[in-house]
PDB file of C-alpha atoms in Angstrom:
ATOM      1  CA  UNK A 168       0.000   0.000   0.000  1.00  0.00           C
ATOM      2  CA  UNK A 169       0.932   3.489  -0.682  1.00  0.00           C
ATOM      3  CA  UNK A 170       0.243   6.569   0.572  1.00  0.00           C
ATOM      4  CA  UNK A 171       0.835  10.418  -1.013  1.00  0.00           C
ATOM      5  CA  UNK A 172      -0.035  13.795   0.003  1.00  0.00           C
ATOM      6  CA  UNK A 173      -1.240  15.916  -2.976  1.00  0.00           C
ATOM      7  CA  UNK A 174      -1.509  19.680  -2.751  1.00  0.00           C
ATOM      8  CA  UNK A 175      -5.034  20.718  -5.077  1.00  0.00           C
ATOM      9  CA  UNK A 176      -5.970  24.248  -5.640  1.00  0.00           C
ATOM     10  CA  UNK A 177      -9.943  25.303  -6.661  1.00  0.00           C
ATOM     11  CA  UNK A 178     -11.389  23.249  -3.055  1.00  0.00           C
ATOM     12  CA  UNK A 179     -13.222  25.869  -1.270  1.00  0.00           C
ATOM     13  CA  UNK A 180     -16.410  23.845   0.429  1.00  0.00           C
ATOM     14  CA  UNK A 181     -17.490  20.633   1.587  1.00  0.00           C
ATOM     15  CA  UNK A 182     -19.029  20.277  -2.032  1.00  0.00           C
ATOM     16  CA  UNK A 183     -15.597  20.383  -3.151  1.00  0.00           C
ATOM     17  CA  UNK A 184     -14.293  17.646  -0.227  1.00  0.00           C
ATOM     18  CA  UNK A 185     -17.413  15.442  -1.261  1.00  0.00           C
ATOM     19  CA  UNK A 186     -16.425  15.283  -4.680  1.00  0.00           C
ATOM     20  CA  UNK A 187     -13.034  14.827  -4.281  1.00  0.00           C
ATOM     21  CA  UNK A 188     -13.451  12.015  -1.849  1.00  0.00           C
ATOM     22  CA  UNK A 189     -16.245  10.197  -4.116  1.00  0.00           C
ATOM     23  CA  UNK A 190     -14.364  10.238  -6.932  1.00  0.00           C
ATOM     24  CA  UNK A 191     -11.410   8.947  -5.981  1.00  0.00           C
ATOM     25  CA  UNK A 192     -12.640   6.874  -3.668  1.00  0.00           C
ATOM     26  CA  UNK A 193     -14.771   4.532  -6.268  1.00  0.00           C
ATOM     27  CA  UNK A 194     -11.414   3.912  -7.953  1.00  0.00           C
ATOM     28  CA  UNK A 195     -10.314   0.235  -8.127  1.00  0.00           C
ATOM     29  CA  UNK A 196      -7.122  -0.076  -5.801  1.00  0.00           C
ATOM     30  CA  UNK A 197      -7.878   3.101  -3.718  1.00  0.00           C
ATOM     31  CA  UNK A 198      -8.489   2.489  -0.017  1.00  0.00           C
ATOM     32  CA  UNK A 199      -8.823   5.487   1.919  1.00  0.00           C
ATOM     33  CA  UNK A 200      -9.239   9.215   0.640  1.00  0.00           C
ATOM     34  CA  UNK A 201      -9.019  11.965   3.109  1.00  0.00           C
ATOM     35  CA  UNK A 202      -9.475  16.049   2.072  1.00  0.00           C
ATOM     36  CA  UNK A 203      -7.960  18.338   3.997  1.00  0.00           C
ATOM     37  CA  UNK A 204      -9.929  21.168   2.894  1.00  0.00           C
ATOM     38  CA  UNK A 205      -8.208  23.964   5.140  1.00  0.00           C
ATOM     39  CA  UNK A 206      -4.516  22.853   3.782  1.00  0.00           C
ATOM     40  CA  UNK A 207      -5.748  22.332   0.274  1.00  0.00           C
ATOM     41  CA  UNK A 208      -4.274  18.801   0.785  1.00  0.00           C
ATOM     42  CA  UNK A 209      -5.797  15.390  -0.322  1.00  0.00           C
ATOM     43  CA  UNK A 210      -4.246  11.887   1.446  1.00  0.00           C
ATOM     44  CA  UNK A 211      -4.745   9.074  -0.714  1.00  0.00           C
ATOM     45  CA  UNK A 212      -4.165   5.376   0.425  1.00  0.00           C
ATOM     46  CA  UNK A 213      -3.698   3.276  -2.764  1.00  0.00           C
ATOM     47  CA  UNK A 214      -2.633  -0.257  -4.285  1.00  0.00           C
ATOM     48  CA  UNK A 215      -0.140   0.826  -7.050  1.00  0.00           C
ATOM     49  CA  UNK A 216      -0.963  -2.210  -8.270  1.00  0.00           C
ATOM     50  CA  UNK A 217      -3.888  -1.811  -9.329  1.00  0.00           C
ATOM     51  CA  UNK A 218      -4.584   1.951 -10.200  1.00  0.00           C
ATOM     52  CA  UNK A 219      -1.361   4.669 -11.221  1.00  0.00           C
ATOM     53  CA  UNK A 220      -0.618   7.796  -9.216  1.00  0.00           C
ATOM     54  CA  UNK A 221      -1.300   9.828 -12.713  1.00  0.00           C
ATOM     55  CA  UNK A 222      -4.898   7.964 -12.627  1.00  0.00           C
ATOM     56  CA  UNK A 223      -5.541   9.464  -9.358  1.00  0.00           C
ATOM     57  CA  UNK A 224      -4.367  12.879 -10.137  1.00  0.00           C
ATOM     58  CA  UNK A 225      -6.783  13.215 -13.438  1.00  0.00           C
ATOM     59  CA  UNK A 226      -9.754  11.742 -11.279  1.00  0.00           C
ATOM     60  CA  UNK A 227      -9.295  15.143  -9.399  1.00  0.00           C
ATOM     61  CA  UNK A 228      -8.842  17.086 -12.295  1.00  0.00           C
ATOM     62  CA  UNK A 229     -11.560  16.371 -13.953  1.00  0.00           C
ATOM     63  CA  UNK A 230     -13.865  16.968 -11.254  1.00  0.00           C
ATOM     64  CA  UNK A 231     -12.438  20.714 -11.826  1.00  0.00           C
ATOM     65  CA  UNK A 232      -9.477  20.804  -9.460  1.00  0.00           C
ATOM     66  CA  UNK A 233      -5.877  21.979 -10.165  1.00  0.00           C
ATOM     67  CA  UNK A 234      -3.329  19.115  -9.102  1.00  0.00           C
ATOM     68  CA  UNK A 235       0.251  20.355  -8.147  1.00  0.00           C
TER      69      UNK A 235
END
């Protein structure tokens, strides 16, 4: 299991956190998504197995969300 820290800019309400979280979360191999909305941060537990860092970062993307 792995786990990274990513910093996203554009989350700004629990809308955003919700989204974020959902997303992610239904993705095969990812087993725990935490937002910290406050830090603009986003913890992500994940089987690199079975779904790529750079699959992760465009699940946040395209729910409208700037990955850095």
């Amino acid at each position: 299991m792995e786990n990274v820290t990513l910093k996203v800019e554009g989350m700004s309400c629990n809308h955003c956190v919700k989204a974020v979280e959902g997303s992610v979360g239904e993705l095969a191999g990812v087993s725990d998504v935490k937002v910290n909305l406050k830090e603009g941060l986003v913890d992500v537990s994940f089987n690199a197995n079975e779904v790529a860092l750079e699959t992760i970062k465009e699940t946040i993307d395209e729910q409208g969300y700037d990955v850095k």
